[in-house]
Structure formats: C-alpha cells, structure tokens
mmCIF file of N, CA, C and O in Angstrom:
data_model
loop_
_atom_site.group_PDB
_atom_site.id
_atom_site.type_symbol
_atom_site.label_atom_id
_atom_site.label_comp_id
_atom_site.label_asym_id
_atom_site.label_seq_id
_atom_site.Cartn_x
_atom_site.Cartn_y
_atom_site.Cartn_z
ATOM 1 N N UNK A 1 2.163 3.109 22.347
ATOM 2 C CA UNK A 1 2.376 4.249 21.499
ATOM 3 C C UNK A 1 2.453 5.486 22.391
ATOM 4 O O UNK A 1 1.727 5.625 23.375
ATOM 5 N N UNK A 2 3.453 6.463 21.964
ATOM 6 C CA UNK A 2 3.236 7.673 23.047
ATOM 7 C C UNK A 2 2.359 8.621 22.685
ATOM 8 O O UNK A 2 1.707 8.595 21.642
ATOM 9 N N UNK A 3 2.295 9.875 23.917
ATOM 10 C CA UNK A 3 1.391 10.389 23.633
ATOM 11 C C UNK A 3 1.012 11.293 23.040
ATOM 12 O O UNK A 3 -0.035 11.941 23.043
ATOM 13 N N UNK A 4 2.972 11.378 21.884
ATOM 14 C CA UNK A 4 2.859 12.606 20.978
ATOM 15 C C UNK A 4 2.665 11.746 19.626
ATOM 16 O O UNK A 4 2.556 12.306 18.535
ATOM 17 N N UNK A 5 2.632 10.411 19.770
ATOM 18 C CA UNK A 5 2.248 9.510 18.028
ATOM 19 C C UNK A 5 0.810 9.784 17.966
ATOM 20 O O UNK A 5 0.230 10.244 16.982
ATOM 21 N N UNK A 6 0.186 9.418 19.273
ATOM 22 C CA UNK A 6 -1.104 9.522 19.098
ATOM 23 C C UNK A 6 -2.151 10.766 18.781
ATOM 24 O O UNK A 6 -3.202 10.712 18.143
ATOM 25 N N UNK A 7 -1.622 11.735 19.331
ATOM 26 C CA UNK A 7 -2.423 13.232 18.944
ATOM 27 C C UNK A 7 -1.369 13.354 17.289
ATOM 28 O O UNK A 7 -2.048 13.767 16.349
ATOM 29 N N UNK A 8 -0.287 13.124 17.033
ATOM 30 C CA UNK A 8 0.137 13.235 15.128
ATOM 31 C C UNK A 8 -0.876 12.559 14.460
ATOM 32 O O UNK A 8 -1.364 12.965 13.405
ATOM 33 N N UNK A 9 -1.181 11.625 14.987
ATOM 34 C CA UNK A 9 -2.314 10.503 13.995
ATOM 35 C C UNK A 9 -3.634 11.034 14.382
ATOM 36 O O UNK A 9 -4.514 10.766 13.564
ATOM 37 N N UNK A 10 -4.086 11.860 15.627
ATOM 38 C CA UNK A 10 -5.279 12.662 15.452
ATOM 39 C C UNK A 10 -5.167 13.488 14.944
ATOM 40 O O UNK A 10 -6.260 13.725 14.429
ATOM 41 N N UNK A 11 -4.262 14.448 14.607
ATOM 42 C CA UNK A 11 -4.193 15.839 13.471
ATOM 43 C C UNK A 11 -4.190 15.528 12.138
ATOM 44 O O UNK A 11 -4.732 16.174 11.241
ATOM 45 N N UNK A 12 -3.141 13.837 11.974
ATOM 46 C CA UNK A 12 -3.740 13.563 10.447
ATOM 47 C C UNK A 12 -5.151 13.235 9.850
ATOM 48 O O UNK A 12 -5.799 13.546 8.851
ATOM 49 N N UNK A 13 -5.319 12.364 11.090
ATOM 50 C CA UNK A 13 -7.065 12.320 10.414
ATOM 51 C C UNK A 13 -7.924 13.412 10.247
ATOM 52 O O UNK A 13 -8.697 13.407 9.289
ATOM 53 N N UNK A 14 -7.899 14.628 11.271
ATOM 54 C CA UNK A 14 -8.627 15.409 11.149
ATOM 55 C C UNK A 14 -8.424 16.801 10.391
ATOM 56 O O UNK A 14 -9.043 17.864 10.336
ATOM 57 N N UNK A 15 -7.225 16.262 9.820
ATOM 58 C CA UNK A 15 -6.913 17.122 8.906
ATOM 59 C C UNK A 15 -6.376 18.675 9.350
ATOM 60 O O UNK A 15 -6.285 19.726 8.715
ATOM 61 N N UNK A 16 -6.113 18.357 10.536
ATOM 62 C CA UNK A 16 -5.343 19.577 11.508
ATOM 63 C C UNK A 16 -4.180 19.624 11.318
ATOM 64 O O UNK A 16 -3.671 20.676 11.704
ATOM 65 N N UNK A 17 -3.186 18.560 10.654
ATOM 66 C CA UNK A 17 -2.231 18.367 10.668
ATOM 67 C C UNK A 17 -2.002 18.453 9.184
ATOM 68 O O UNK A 17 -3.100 18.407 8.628
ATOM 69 N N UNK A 18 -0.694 18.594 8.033
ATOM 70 C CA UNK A 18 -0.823 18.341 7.059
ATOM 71 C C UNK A 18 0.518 17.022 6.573
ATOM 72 O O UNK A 18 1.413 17.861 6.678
ATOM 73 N N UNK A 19 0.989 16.241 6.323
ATOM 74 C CA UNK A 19 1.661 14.996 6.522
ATOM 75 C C UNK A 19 2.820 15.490 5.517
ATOM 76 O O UNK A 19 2.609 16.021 4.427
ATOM 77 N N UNK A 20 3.882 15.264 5.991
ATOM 78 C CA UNK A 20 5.302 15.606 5.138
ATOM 79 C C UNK A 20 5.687 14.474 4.329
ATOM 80 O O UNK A 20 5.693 13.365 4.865
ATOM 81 N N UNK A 21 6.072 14.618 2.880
ATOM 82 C CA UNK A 21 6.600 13.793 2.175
ATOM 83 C C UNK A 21 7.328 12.526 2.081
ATOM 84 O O UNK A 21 7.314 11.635 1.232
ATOM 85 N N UNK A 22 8.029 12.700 3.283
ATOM 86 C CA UNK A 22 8.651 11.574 4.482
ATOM 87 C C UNK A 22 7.502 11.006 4.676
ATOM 88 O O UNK A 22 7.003 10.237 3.854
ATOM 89 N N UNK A 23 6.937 11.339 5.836
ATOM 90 C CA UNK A 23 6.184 10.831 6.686
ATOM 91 C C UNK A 23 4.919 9.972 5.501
ATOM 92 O O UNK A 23 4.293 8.993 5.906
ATOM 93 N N UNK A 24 4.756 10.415 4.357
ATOM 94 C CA UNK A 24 3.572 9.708 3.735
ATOM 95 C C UNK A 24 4.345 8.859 2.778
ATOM 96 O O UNK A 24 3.548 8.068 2.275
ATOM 97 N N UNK A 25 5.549 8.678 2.307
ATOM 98 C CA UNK A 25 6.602 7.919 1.829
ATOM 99 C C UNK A 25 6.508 6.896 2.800
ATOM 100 O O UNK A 25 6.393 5.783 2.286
ATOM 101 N N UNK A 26 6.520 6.907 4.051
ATOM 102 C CA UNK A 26 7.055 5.716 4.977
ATOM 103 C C UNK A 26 5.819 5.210 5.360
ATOM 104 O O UNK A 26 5.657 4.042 5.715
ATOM 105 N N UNK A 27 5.007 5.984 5.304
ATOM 106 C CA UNK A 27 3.272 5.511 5.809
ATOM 107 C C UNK A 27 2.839 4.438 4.662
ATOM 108 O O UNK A 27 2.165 3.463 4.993
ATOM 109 N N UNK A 28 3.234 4.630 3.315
ATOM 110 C CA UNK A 28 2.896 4.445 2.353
ATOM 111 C C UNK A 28 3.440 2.567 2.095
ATOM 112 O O UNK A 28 2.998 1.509 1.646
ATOM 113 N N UNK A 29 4.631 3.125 2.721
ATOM 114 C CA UNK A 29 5.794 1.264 2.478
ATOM 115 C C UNK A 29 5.066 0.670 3.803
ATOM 116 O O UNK A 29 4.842 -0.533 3.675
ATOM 117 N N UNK A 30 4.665 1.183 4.975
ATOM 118 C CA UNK A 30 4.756 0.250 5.772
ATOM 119 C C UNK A 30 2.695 0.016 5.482
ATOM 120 O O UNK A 30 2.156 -0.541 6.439
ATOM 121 N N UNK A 31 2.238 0.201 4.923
ATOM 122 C CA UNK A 31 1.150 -0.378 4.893
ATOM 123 C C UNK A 31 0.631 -0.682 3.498
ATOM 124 O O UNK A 31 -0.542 -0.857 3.170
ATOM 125 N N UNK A 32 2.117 -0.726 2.457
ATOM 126 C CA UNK A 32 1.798 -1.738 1.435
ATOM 127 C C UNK A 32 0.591 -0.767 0.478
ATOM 128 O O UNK A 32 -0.143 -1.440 -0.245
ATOM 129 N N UNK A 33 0.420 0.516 0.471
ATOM 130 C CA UNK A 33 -0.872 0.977 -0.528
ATOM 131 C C UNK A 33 0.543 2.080 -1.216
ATOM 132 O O UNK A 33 1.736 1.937 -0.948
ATOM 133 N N UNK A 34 0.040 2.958 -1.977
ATOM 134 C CA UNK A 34 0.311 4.300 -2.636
ATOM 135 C C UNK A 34 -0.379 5.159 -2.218
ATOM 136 O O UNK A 34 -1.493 5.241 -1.700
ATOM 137 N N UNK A 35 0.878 6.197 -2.670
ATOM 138 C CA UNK A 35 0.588 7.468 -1.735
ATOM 139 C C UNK A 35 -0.886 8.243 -1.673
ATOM 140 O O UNK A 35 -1.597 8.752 -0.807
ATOM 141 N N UNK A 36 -0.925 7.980 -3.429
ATOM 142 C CA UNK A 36 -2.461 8.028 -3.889
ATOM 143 C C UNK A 36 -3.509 7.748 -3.189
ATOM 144 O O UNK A 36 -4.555 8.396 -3.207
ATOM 145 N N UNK A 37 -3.265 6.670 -2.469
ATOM 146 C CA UNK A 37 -4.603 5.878 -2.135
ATOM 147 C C UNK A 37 -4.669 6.317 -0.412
ATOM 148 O O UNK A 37 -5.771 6.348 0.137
ATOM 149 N N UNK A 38 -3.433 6.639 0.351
ATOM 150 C CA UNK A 38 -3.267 7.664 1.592
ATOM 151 C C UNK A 38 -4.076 9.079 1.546
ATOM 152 O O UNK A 38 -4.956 9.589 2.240
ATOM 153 N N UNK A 39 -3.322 9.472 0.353
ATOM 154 C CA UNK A 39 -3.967 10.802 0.211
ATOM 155 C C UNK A 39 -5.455 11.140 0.115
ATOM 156 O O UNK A 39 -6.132 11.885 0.823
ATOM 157 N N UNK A 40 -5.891 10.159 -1.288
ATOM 158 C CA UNK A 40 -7.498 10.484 -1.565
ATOM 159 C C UNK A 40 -8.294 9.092 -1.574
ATOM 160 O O UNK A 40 -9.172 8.698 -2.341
ATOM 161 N N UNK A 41 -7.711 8.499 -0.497
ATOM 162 C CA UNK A 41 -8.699 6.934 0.278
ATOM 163 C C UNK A 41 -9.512 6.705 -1.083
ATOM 164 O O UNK A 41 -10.743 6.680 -1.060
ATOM 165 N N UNK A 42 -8.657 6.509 -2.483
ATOM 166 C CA UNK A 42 -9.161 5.214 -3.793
ATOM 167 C C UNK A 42 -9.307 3.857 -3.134
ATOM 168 O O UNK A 42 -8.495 3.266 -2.423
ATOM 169 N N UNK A 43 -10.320 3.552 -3.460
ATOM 170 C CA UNK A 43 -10.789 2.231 -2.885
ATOM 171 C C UNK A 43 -10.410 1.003 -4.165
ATOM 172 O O UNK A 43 -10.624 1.213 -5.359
ATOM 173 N N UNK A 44 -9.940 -0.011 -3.727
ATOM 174 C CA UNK A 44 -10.069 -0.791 -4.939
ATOM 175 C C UNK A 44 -11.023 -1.281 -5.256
ATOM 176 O O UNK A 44 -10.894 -2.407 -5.736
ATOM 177 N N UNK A 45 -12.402 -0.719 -5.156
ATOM 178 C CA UNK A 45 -13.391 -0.730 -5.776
ATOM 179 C C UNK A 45 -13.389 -0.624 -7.255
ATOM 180 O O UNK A 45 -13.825 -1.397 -8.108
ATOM 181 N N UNK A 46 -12.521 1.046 -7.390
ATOM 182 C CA UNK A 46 -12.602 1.179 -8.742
ATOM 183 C C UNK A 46 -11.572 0.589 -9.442
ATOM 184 O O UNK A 46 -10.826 1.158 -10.238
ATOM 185 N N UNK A 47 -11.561 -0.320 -9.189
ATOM 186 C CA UNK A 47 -10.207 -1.185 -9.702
ATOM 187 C C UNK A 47 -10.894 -2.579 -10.863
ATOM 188 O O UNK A 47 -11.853 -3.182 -10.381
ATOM 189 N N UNK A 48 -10.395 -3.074 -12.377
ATOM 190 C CA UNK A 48 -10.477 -3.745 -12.891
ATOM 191 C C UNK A 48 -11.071 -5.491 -11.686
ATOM 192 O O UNK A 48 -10.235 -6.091 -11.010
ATOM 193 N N UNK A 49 -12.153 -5.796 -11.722
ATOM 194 C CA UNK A 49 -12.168 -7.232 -11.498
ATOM 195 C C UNK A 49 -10.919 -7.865 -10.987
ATOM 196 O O UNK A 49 -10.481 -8.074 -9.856
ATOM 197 N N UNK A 50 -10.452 -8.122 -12.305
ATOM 198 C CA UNK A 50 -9.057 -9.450 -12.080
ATOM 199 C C UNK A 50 -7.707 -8.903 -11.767
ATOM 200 O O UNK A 50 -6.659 -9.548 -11.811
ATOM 201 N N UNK A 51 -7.873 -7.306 -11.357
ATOM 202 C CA UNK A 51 -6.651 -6.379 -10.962
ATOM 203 C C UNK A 51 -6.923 -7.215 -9.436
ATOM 204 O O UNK A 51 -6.340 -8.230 -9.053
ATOM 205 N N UNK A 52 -8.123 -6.347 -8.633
ATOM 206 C CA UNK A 52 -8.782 -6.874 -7.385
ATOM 207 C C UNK A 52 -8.581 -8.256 -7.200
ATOM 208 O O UNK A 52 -8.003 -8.431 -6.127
ATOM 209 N N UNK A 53 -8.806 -9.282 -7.773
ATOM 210 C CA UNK A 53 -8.509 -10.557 -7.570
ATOM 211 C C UNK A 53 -6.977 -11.164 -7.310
ATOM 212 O O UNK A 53 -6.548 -12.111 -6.650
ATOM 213 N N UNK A 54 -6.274 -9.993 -8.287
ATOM 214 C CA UNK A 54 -4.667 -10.687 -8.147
ATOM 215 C C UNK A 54 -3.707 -9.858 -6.879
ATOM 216 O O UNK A 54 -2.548 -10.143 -6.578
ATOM 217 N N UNK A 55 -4.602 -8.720 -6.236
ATOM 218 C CA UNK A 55 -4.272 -8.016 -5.429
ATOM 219 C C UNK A 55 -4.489 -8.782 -4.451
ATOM 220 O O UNK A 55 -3.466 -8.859 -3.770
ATOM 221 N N UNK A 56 -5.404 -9.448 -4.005
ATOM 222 C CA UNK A 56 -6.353 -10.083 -2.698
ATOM 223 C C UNK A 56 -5.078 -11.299 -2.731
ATOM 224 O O UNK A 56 -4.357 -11.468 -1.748
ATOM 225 N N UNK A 57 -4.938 -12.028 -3.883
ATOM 226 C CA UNK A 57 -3.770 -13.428 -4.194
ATOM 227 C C UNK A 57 -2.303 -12.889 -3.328
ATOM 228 O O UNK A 57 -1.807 -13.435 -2.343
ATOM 229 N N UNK A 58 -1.875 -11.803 -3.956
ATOM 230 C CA UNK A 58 -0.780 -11.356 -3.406
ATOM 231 C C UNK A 58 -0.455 -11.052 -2.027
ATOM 232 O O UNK A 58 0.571 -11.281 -1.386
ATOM 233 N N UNK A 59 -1.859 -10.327 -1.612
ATOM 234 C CA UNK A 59 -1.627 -9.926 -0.173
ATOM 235 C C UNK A 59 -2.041 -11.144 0.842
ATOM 236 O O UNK A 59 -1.659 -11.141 2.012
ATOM 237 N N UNK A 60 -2.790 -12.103 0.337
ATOM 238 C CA UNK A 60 -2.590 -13.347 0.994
ATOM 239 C C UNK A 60 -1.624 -14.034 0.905
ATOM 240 O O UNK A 60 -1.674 -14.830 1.842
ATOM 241 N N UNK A 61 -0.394 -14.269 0.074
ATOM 242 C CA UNK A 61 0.796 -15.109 0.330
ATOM 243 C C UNK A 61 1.521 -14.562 1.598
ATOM 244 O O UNK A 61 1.619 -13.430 2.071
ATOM 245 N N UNK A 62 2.031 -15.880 2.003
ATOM 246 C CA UNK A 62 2.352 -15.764 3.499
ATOM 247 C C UNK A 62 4.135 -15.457 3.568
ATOM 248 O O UNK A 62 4.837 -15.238 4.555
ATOM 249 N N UNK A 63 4.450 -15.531 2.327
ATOM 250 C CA UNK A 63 6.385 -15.858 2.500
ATOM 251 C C UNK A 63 6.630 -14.562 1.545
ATOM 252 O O UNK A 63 5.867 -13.909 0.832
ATOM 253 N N UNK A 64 8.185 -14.459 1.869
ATOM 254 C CA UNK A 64 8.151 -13.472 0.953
ATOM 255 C C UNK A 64 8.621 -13.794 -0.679
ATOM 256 O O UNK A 64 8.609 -13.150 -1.728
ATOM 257 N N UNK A 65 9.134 -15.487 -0.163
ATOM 258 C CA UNK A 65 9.402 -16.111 -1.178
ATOM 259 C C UNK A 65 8.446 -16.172 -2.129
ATOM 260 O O UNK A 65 8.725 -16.294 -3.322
ATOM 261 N N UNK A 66 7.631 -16.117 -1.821
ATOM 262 C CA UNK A 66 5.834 -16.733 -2.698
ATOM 263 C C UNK A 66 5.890 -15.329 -2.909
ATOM 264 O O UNK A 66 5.893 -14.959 -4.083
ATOM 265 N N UNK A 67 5.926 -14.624 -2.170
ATOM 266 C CA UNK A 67 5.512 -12.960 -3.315
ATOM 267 C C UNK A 67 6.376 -12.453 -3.818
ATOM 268 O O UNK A 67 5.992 -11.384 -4.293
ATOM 269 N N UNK A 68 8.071 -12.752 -4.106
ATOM 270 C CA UNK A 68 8.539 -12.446 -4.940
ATOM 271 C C UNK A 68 8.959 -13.110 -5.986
ATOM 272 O O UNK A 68 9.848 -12.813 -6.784
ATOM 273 N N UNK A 69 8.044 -14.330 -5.926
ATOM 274 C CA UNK A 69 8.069 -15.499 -7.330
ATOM 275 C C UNK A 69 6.545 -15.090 -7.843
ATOM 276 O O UNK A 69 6.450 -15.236 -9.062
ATOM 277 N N UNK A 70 5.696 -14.758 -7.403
ATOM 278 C CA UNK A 70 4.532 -14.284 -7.885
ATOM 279 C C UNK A 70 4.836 -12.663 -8.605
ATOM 280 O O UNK A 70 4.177 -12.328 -9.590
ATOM 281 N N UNK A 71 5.943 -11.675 -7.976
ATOM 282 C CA UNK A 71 5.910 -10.589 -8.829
ATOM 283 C C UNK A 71 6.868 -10.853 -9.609
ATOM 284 O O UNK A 71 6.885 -10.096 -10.580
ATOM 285 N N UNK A 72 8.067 -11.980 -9.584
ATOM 286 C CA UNK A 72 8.780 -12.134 -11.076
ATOM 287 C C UNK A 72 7.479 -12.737 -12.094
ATOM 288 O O UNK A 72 7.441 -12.453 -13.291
ATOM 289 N N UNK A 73 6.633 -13.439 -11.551
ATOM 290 C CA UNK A 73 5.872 -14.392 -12.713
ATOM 291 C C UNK A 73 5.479 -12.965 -13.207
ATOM 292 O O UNK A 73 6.017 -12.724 -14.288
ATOM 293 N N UNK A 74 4.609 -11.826 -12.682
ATOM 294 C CA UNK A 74 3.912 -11.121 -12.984
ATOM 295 C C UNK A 74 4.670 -10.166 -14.342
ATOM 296 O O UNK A 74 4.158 -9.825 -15.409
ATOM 297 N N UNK A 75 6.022 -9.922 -13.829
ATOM 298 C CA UNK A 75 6.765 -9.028 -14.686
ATOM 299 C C UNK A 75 6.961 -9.156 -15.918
ATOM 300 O O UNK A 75 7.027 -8.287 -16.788
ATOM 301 N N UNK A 76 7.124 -11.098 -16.040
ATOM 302 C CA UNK A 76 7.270 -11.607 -17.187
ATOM 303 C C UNK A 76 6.111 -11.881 -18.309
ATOM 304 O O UNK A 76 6.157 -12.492 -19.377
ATOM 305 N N UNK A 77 5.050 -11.184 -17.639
ATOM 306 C CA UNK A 77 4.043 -11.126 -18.422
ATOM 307 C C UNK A 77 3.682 -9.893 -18.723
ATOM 308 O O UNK A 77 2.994 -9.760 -19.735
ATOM 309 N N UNK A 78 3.970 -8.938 -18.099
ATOM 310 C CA UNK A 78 4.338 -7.771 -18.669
ATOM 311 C C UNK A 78 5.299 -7.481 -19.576
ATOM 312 O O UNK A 78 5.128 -6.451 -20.227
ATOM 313 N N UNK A 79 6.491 -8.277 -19.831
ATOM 314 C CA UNK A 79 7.718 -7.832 -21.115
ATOM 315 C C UNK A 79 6.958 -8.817 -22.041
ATOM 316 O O UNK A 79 7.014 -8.428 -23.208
ATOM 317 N N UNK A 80 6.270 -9.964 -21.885
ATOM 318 C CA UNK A 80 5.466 -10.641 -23.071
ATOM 319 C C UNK A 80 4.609 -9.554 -23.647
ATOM 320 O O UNK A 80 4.908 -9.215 -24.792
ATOM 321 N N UNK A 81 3.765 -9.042 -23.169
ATOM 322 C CA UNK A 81 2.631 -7.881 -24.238
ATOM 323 C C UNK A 81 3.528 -6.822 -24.555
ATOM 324 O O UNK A 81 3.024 -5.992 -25.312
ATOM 325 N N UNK A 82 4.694 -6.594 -24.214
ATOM 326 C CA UNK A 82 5.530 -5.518 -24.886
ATOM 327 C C UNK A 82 5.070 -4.615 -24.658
ATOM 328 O O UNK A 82 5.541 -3.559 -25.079
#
C-alpha cells in the first residue's frame, strides 16, 4: 500500500479526514456492509436473531453461484408476504 493510502486511512479513522461520497460508495461495495454501518459502526448486534443468522449463512457461501441462488430464494419470499 503506498504511503499516501495509508495516512487517507489514518485521517479517516481519526476523523481528520472527512470521506467523499465516492470514496464511501466504493468502501461500502468492496466490504459488503452499508454506508450506514461505515458511517455510524451499527453492529449487527442490533439486528433481529434470524436476520443475524441468515447474514452469517450468506457471508459464508463460498460461490457466487450459492449466493445468488440463496438471494433469488430470499426475494421470492419476499413477493410471497406481499
């Protein structure tokens, strides 16, 4: 990493820095959370039980095949409760 990534990622943590819309858009895809949860570190603590459980399922499938047959299954149970 160089040695201008590394002092950007010390100004973000320390809050010296303030993170551009971009930059927390792309932070956001490449580590799989919401922006939400970048911004004000929500823990899935406060998260439903069996939300937490199907989160932990997902982020353990290894293919991307398996996680995008796990989020069609998911969808279709979402247009079932209408």
């Amino acid at each position: 990493m160089s040695k201008h990534r590394k002092s950007a990622i010390s100004n973000y943590e320390t809050n010296s820095r303030g993170v551009s819309a971009e930059m927390l858009t792309q932070l956001s895809r490449l580590f799989h959370v919401s922006a939400d949860y970048i911004l004000n570190g929500d823990s899935l603590d406060n998260l439903d039980s069996i939300v937490n459980e199907a989160i932990e399922i997902l982020n353990n499938l290894k293919t991307d095949k398996a996680k995008k047959s796990a989020l069609e299954v998911l969808r279709q149970i979402q247009i079932l409760e209408g």
